[in-house]
PDB file of C-alpha atoms in Angstrom:
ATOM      1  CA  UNK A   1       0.000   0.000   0.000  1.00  0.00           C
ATOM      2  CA  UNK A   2       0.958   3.610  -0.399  1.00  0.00           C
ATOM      3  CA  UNK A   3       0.678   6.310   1.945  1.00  0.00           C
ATOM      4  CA  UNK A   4       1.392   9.346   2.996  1.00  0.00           C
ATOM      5  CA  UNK A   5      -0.414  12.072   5.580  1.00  0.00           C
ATOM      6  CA  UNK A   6      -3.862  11.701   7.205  1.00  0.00           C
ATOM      7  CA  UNK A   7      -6.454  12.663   9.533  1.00  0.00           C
ATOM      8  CA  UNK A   8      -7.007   9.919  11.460  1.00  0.00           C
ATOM      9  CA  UNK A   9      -4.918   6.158  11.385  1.00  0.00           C
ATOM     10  CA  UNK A  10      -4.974   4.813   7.831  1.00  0.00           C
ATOM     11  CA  UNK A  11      -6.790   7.088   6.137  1.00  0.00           C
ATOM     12  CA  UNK A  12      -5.023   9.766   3.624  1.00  0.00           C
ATOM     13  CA  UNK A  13      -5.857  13.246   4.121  1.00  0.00           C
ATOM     14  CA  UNK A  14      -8.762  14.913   1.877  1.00  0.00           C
ATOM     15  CA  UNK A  15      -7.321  18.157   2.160  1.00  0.00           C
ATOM     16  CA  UNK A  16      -6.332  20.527  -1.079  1.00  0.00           C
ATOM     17  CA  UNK A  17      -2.746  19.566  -2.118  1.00  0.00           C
ATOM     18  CA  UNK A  18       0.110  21.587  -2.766  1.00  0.00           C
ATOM     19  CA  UNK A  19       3.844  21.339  -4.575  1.00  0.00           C
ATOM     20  CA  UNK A  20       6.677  22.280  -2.540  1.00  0.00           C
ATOM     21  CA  UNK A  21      10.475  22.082  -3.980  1.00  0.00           C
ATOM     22  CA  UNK A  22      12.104  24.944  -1.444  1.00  0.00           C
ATOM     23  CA  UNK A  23      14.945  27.254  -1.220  1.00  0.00           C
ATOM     24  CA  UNK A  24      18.067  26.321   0.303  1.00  0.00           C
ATOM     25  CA  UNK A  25      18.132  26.023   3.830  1.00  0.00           C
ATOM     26  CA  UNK A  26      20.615  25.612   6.628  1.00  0.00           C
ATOM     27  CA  UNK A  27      20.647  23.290   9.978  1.00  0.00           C
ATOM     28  CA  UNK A  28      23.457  22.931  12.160  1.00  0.00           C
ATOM     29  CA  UNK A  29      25.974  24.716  10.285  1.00  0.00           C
ATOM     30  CA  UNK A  30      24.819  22.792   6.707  1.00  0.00           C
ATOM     31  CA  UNK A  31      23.441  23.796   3.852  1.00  0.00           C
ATOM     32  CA  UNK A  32      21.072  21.724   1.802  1.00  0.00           C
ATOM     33  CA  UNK A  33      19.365  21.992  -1.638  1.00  0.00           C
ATOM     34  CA  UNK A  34      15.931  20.934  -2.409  1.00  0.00           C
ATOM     35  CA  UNK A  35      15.868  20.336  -5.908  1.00  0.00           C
ATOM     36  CA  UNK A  36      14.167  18.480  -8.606  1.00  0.00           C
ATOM     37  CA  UNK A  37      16.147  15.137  -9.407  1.00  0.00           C
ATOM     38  CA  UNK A  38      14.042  12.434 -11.032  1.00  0.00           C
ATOM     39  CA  UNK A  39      16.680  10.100 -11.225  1.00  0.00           C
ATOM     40  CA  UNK A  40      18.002  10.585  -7.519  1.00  0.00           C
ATOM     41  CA  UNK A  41      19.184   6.767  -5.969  1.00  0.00           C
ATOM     42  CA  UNK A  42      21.301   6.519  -2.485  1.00  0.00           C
ATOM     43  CA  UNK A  43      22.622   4.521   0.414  1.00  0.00           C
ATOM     44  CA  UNK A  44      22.475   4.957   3.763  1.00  0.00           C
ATOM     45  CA  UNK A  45      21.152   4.811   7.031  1.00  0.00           C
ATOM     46  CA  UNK A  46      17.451   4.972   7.764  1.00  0.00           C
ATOM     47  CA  UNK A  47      15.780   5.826  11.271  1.00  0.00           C
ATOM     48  CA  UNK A  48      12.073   6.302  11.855  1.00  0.00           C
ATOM     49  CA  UNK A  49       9.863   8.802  13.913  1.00  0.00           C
ATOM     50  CA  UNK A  50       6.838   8.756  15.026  1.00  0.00           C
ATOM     51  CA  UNK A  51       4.514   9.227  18.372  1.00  0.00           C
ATOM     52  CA  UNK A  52       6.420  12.421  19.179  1.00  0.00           C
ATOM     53  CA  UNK A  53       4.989  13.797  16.203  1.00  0.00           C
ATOM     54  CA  UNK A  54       2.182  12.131  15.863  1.00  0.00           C
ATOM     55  CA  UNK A  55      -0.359  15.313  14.676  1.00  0.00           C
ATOM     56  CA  UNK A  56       1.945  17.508  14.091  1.00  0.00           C
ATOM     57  CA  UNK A  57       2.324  19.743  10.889  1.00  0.00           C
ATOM     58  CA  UNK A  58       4.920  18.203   8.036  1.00  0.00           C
ATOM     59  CA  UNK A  59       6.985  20.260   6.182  1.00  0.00           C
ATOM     60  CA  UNK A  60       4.562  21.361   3.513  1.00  0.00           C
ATOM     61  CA  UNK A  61       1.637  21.811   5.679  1.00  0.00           C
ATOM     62  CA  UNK A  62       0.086  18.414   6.093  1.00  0.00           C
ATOM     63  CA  UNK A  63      -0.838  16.533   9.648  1.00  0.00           C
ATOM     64  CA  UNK A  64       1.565  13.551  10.040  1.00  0.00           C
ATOM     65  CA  UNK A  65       0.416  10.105  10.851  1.00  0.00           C
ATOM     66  CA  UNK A  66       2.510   7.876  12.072  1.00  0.00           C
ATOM     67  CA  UNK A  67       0.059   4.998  11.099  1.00  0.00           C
ATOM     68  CA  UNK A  68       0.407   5.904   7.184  1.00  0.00           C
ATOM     69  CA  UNK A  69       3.732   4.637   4.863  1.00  0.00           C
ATOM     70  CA  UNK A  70       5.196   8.291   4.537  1.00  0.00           C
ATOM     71  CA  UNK A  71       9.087   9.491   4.897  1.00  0.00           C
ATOM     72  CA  UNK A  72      10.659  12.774   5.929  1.00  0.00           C
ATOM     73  CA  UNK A  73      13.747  13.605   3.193  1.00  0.00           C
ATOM     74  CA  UNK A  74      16.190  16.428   3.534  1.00  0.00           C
ATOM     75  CA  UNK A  75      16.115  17.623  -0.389  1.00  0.00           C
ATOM     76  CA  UNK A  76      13.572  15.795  -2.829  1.00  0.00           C
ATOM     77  CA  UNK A  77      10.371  17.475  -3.903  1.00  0.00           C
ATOM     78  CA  UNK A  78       7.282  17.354  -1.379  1.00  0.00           C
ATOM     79  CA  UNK A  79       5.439  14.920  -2.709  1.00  0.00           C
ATOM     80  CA  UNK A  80       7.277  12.353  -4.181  1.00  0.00           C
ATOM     81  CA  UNK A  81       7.240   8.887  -4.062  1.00  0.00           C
ATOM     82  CA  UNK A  82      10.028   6.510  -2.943  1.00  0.00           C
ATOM     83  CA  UNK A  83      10.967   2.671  -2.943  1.00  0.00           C
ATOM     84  CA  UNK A  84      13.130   2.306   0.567  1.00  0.00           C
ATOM     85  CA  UNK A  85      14.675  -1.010   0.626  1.00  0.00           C
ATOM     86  CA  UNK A  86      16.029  -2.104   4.107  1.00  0.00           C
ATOM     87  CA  UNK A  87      19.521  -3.733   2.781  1.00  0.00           C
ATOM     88  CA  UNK A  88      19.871  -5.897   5.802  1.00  0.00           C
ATOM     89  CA  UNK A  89      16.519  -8.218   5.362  1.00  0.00           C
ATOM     90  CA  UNK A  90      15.369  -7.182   1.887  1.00  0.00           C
ATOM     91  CA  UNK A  91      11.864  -6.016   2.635  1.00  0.00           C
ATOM     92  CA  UNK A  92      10.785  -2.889   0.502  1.00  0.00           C
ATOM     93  CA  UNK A  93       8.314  -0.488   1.695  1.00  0.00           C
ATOM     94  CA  UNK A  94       6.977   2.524  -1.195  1.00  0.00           C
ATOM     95  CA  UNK A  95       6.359   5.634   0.578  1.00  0.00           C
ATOM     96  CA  UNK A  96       5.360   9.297   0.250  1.00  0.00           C
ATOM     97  CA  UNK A  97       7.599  12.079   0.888  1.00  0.00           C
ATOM     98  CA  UNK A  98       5.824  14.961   3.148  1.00  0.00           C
ATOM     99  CA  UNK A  99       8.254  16.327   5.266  1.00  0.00           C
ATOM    100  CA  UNK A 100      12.272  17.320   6.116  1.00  0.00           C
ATOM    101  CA  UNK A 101      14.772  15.490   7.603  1.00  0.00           C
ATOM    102  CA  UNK A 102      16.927  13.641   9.124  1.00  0.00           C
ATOM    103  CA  UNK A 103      19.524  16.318  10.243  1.00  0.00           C
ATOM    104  CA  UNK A 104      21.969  13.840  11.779  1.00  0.00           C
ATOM    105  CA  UNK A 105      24.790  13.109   9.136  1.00  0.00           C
ATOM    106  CA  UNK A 106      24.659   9.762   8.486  1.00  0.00           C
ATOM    107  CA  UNK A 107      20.910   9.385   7.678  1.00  0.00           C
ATOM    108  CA  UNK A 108      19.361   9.943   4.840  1.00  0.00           C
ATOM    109  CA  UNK A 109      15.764   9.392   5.503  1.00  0.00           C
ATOM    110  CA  UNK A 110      13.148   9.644   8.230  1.00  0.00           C
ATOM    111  CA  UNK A 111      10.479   6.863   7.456  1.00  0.00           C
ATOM    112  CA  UNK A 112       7.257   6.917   9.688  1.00  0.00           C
ATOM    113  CA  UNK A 113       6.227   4.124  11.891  1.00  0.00           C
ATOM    114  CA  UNK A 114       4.102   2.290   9.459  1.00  0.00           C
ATOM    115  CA  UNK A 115       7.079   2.639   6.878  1.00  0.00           C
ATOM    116  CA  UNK A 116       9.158   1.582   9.547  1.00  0.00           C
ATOM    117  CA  UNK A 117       6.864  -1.433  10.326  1.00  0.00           C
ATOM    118  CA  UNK A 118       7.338  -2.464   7.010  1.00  0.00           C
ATOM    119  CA  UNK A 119      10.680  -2.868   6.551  1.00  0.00           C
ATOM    120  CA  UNK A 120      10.931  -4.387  10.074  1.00  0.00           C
ATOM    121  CA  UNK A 121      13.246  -1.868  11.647  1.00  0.00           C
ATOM    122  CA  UNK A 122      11.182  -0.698  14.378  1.00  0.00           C
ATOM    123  CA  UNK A 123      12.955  -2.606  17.345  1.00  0.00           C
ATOM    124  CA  UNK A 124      16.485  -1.620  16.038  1.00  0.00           C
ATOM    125  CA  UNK A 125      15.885   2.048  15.317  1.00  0.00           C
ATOM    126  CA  UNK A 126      17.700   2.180  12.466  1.00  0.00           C
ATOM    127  CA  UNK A 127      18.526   0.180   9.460  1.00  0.00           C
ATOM    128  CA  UNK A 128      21.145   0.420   6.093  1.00  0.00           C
ATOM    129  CA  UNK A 129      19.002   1.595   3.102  1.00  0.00           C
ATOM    130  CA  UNK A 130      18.587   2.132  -0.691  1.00  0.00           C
ATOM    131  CA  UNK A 131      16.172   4.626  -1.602  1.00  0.00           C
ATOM    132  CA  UNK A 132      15.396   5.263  -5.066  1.00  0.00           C
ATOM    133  CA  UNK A 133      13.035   7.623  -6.088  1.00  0.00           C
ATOM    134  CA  UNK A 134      10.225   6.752  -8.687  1.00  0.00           C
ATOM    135  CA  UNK A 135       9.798   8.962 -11.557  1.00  0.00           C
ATOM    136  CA  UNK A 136       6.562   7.984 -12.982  1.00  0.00           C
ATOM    137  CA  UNK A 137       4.661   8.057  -9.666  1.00  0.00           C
ATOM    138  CA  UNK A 138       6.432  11.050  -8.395  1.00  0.00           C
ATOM    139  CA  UNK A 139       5.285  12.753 -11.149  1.00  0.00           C
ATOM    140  CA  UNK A 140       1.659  11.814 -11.204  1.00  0.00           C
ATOM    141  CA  UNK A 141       1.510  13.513  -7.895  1.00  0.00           C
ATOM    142  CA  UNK A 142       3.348  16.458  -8.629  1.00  0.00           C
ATOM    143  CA  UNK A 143       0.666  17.256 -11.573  1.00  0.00           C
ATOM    144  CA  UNK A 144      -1.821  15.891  -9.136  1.00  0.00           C
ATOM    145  CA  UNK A 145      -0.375  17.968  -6.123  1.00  0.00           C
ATOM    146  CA  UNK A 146      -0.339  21.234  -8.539  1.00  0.00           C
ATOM    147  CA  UNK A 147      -3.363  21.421  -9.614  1.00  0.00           C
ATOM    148  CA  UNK A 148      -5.100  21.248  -5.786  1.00  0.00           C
ATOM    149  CA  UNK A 149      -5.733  17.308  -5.634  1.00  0.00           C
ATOM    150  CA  UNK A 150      -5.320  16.241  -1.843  1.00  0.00           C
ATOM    151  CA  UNK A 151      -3.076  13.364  -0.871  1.00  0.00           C
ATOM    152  CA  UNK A 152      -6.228  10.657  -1.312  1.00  0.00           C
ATOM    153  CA  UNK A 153      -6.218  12.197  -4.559  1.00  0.00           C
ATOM    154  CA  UNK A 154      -2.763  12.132  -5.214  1.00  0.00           C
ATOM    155  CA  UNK A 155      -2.903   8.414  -4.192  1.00  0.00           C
ATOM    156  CA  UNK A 156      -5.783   7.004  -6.094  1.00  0.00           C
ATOM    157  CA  UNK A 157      -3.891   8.187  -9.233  1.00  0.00           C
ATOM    158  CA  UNK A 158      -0.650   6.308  -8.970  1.00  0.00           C
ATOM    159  CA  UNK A 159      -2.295   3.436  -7.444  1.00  0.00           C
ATOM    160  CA  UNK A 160      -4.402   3.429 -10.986  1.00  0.00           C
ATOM    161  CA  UNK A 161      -2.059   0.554 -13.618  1.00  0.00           C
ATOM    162  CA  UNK A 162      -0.462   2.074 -16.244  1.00  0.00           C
ATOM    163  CA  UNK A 163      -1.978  -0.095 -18.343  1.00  0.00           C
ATOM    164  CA  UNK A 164      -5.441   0.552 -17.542  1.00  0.00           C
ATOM    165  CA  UNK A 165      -7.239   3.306 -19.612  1.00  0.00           C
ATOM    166  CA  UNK A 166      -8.642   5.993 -18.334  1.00  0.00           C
ATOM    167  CA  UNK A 167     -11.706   6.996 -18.231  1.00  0.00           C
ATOM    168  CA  UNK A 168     -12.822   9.464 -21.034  1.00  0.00           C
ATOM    169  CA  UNK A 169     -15.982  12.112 -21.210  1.00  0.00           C
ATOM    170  CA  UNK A 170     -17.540  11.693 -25.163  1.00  0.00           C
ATOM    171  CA  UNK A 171     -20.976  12.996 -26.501  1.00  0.00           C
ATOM    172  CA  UNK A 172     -23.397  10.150 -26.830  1.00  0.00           C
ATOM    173  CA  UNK A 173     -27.640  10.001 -26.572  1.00  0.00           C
ATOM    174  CA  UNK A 174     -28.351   6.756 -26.726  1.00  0.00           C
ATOM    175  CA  UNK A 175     -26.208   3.679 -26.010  1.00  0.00           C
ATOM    176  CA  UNK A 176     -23.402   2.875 -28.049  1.00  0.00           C
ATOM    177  CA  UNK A 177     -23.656   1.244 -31.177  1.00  0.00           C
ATOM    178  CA  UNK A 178     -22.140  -1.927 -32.156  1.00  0.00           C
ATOM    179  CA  UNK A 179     -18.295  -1.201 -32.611  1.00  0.00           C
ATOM    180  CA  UNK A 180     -17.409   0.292 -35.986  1.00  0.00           C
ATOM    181  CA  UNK A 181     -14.726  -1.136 -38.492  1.00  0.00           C
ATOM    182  CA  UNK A 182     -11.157  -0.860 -38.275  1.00  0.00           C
ATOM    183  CA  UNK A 183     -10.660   2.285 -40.286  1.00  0.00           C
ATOM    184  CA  UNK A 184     -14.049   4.218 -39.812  1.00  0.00           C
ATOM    185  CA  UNK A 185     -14.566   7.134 -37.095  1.00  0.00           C
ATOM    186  CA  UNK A 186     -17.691   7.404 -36.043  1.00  0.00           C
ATOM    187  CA  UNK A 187     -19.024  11.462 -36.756  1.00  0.00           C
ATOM    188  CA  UNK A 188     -19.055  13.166 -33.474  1.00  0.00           C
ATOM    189  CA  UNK A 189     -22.908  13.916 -32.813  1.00  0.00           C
ATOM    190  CA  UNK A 190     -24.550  17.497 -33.242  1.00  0.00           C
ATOM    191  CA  UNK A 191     -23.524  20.113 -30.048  1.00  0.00           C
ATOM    192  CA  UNK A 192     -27.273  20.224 -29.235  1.00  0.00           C
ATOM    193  CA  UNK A 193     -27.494  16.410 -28.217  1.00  0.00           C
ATOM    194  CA  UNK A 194     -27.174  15.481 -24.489  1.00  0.00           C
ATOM    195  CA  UNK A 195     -23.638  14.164 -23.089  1.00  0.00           C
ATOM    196  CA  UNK A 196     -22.998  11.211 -21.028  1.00  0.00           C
ATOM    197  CA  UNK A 197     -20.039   9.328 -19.760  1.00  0.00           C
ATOM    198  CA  UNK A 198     -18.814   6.057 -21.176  1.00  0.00           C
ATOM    199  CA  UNK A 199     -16.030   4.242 -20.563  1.00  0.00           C
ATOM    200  CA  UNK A 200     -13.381   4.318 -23.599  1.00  0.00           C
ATOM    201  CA  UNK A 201     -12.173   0.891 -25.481  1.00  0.00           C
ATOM    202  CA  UNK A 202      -9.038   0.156 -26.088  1.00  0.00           C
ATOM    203  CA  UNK A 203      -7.967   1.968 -29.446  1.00  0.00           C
ATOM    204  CA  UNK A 204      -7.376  -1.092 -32.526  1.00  0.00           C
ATOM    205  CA  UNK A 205      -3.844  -1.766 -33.485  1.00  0.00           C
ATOM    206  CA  UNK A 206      -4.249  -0.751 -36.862  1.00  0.00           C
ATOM    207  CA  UNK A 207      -6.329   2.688 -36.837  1.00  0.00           C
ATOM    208  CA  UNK A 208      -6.724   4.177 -33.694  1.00  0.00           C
ATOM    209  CA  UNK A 209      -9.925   5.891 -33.477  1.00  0.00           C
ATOM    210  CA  UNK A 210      -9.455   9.451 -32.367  1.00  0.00           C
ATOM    211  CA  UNK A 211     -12.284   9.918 -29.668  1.00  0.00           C
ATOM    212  CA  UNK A 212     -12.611  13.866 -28.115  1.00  0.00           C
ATOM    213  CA  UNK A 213     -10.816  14.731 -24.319  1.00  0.00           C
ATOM    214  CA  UNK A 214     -13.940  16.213 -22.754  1.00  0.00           C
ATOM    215  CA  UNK A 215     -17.852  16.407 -23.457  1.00  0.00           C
ATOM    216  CA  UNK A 216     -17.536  20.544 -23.815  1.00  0.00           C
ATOM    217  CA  UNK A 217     -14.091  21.965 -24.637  1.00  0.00           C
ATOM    218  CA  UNK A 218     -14.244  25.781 -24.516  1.00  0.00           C
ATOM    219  CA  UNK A 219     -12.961  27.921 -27.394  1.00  0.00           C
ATOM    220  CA  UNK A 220      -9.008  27.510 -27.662  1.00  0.00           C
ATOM    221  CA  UNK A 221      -7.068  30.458 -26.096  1.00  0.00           C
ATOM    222  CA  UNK A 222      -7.828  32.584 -23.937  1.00  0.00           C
ATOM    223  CA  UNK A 223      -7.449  33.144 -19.744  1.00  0.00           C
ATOM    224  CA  UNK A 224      -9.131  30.744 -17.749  1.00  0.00           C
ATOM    225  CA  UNK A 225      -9.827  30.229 -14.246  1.00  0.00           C
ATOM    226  CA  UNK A 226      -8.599  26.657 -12.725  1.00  0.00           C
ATOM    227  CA  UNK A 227     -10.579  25.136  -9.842  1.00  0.00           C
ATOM    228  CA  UNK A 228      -8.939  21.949  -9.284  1.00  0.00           C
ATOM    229  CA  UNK A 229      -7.274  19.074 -10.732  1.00  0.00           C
ATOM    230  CA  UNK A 230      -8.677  15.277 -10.272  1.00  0.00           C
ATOM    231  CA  UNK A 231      -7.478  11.865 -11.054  1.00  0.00           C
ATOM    232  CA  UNK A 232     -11.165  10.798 -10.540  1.00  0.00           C
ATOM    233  CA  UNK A 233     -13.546  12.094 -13.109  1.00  0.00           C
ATOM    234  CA  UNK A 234     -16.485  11.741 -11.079  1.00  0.00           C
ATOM    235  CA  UNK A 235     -15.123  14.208  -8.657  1.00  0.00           C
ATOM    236  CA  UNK A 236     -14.040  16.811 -11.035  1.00  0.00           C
ATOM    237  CA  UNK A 237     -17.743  16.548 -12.537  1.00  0.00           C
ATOM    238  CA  UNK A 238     -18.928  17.280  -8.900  1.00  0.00           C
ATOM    239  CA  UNK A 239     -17.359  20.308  -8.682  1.00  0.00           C
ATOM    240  CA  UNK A 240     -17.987  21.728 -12.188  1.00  0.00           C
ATOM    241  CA  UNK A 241     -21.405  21.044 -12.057  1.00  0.00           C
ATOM    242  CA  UNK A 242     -20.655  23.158  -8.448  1.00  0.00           C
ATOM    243  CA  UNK A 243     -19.243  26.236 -10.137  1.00  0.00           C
ATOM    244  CA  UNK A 244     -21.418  26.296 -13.277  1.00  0.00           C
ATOM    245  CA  UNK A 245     -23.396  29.147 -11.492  1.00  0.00           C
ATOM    246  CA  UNK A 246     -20.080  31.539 -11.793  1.00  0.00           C
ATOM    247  CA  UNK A 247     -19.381  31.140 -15.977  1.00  0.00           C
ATOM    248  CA  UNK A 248     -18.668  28.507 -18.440  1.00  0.00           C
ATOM    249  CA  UNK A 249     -17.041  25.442 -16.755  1.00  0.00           C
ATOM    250  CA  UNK A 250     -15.558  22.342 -18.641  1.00  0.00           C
ATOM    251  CA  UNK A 251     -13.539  19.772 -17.211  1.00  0.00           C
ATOM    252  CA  UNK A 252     -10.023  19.691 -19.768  1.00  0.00           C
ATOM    253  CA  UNK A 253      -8.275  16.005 -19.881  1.00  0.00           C
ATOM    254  CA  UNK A 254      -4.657  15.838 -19.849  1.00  0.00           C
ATOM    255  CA  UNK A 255      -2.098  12.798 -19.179  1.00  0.00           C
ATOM    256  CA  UNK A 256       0.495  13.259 -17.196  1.00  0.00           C
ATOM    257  CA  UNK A 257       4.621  12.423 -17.649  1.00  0.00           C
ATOM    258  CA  UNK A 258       3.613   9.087 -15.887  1.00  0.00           C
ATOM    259  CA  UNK A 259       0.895   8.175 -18.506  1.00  0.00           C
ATOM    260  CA  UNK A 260      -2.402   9.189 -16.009  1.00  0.00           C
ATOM    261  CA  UNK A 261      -5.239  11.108 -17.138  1.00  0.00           C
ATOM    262  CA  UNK A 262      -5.647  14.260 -14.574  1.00  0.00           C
ATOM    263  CA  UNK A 263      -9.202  15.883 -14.861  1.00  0.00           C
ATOM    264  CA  UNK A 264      -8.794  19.661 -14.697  1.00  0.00           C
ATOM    265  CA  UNK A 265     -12.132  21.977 -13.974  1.00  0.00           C
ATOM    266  CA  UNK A 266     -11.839  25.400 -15.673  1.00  0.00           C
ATOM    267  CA  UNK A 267     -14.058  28.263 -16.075  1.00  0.00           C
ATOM    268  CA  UNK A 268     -14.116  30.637 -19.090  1.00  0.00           C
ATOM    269  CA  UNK A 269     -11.969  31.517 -21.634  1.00  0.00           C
ATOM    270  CA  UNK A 270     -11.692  35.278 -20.529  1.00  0.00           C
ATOM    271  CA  UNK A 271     -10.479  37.397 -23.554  1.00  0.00           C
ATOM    272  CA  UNK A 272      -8.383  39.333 -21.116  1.00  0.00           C
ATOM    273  CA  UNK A 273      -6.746  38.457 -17.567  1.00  0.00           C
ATOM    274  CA  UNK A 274      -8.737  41.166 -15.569  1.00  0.00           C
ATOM    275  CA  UNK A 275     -11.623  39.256 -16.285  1.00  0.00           C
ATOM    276  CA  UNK A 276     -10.267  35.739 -15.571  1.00  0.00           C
ATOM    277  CA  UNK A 277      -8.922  37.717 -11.958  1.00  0.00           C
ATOM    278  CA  UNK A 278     -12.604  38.980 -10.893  1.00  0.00           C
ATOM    279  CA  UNK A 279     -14.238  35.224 -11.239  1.00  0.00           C
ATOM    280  CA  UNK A 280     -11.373  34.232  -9.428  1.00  0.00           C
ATOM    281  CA  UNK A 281     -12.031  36.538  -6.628  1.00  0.00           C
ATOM    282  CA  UNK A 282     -15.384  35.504  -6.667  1.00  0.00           C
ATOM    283  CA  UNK A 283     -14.350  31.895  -6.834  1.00  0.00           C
ATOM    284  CA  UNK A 284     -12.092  32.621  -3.651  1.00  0.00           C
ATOM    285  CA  UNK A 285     -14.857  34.598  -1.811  1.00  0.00           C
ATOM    286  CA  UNK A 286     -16.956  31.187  -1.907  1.00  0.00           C
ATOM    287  CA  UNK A 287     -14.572  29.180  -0.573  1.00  0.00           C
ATOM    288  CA  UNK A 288     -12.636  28.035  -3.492  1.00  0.00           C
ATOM    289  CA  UNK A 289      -9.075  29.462  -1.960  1.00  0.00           C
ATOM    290  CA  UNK A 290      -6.900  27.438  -4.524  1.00  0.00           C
ATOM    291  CA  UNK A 291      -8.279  28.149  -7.686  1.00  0.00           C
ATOM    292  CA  UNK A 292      -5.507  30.195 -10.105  1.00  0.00           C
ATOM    293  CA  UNK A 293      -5.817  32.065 -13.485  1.00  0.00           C
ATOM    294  CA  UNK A 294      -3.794  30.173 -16.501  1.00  0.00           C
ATOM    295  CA  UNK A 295      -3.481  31.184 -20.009  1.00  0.00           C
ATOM    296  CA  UNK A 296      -3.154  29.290 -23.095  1.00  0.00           C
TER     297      UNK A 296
END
């Protein structure tokens, strides 16, 4: 299982997500560089912490749990996701970076209890480690992370396979009809007809179908204003269907470095940025704090 902060034991926390890197910072006379590095891989010494902190506030702003599989590191990005392998007994535990630390020299990462549990190092305190960091998953939750999707959210997208497809929003009245040849593409029905959600076959080896992102896409160009980012499509209908009342909402698809469709609600196109900044004030004087103006 994956994990990372929560509310209450085993449970990831629902609230909005955020992205943190960081600036340089210095502890105990030594400087250390957050940074970016999707290839990052390195021995050492693990410890673990855990009822001490138990509630607390991680580094970017989330409550630690001490029940869920999550890791304190000194430089990578905030989330990210790593594979810790305890070098002494084999066991692997994949975890989800929320917080700083270790400061003492010869660690290199600060696993939580359950992480701890995992690799069976709880008794000794410490353990000699490989940690590796994994690029695909640690950058479905960046995208996931940036666009306001809360750790459950950030979760449920790299827990989805690779190799399953995502679900996709196309225009259809009435069920499907039987599957066309090879080489045809069905017309896309008139605007006027209702829209529905199916799920999406597999495209055929020979002529892949091309099949539109979203049931509306707005005009291209433009300012919009973003309300959140989803790896579940049901929840980013939810909350356009929420916002219609402040403008033109559609929910854009995009897939991520790490092959997973993200679900991004957007309101508009604005012709100008002053008007994409007044919904969004709007937008933030409901309640809707994280929502941010993009261009395109």
């Amino acid at each position: 299982m994956l994990g990372g902060c929560g509310t209450r034991a085993g449970s990831p926390d629902t609230s909005r997500g955020s992205y943190k890197v960081g600036n340089p910072y210095t502890i105990a006379g030594r400087t250390y560089y957050p940074a970016e590095n999707w290839s990052y891989a390195e021995t050492g010494q693990a410890s673990w912490y855990g009822p001490g902190f138990h509630g607390n506030s991680t580094a970017n702003g989330e409550p630690y749990n001490q029940n869920l599989p999550s890791a304190a590191h000194r430089t990578l990005p905030m989330p990210s996701i790593v594979r810790v392998t305890n070098l002494d007994n084999g066991r692997v535990a994949v975890v989800r970076i929320n917080d700083r630390g270790p400061f003492a020299r010869e660690r290199i990462i600060d696993l939580s209890k359950a992480a701890a549990e995992q690799l069976d190092m709880t008794r000794a305190g410490t353990a000699a480690v490989r940690v590796e960091l994994m690029e695909r998953e640690s950058r479905v939750v960046k995208d996931v992370a940036m666009g306001g999707g809360s750790a459950a959210e950030q979760l449920a997208a790299i827990q989805r396979p690779s190799s399953q497809p995502a679900p996709v929003m196309v225009a259809a009245a009435p069920p499907p009809p039987p599957p066309a040849p090879v080489a045809e593409v069905p017309p896309p029905p008139p605007p006027s007809s209702p829209a529905a959600f199916v799920q999406a076959s597999a495209p055929p080896a020979v002529a892949p179908a091309v099949v539109p992102a979203v049931a509306t896409v707005p005009p291209a160009g433009g300012y919009f204003v973003q309300a959140g980012a989803f790896a579940s499509l049901d929840n980013a209908e939810r909350l356009r269907t929420t916002l219609a009342r402040f403008g033109d909402t559609s929910i854009g698809q995009t897939v991520s470095t790490g092959g997973v469709t993200v679900y991004r609600v957007r309101i508009g196109p604005y012709a100008s940025p002053d008007e994409a900044y007044n919904v969004q004030g709007s937008l933030q004087r409901a309640g809707h704090s994280d929502c941010r103006v993009v261009s395109e």
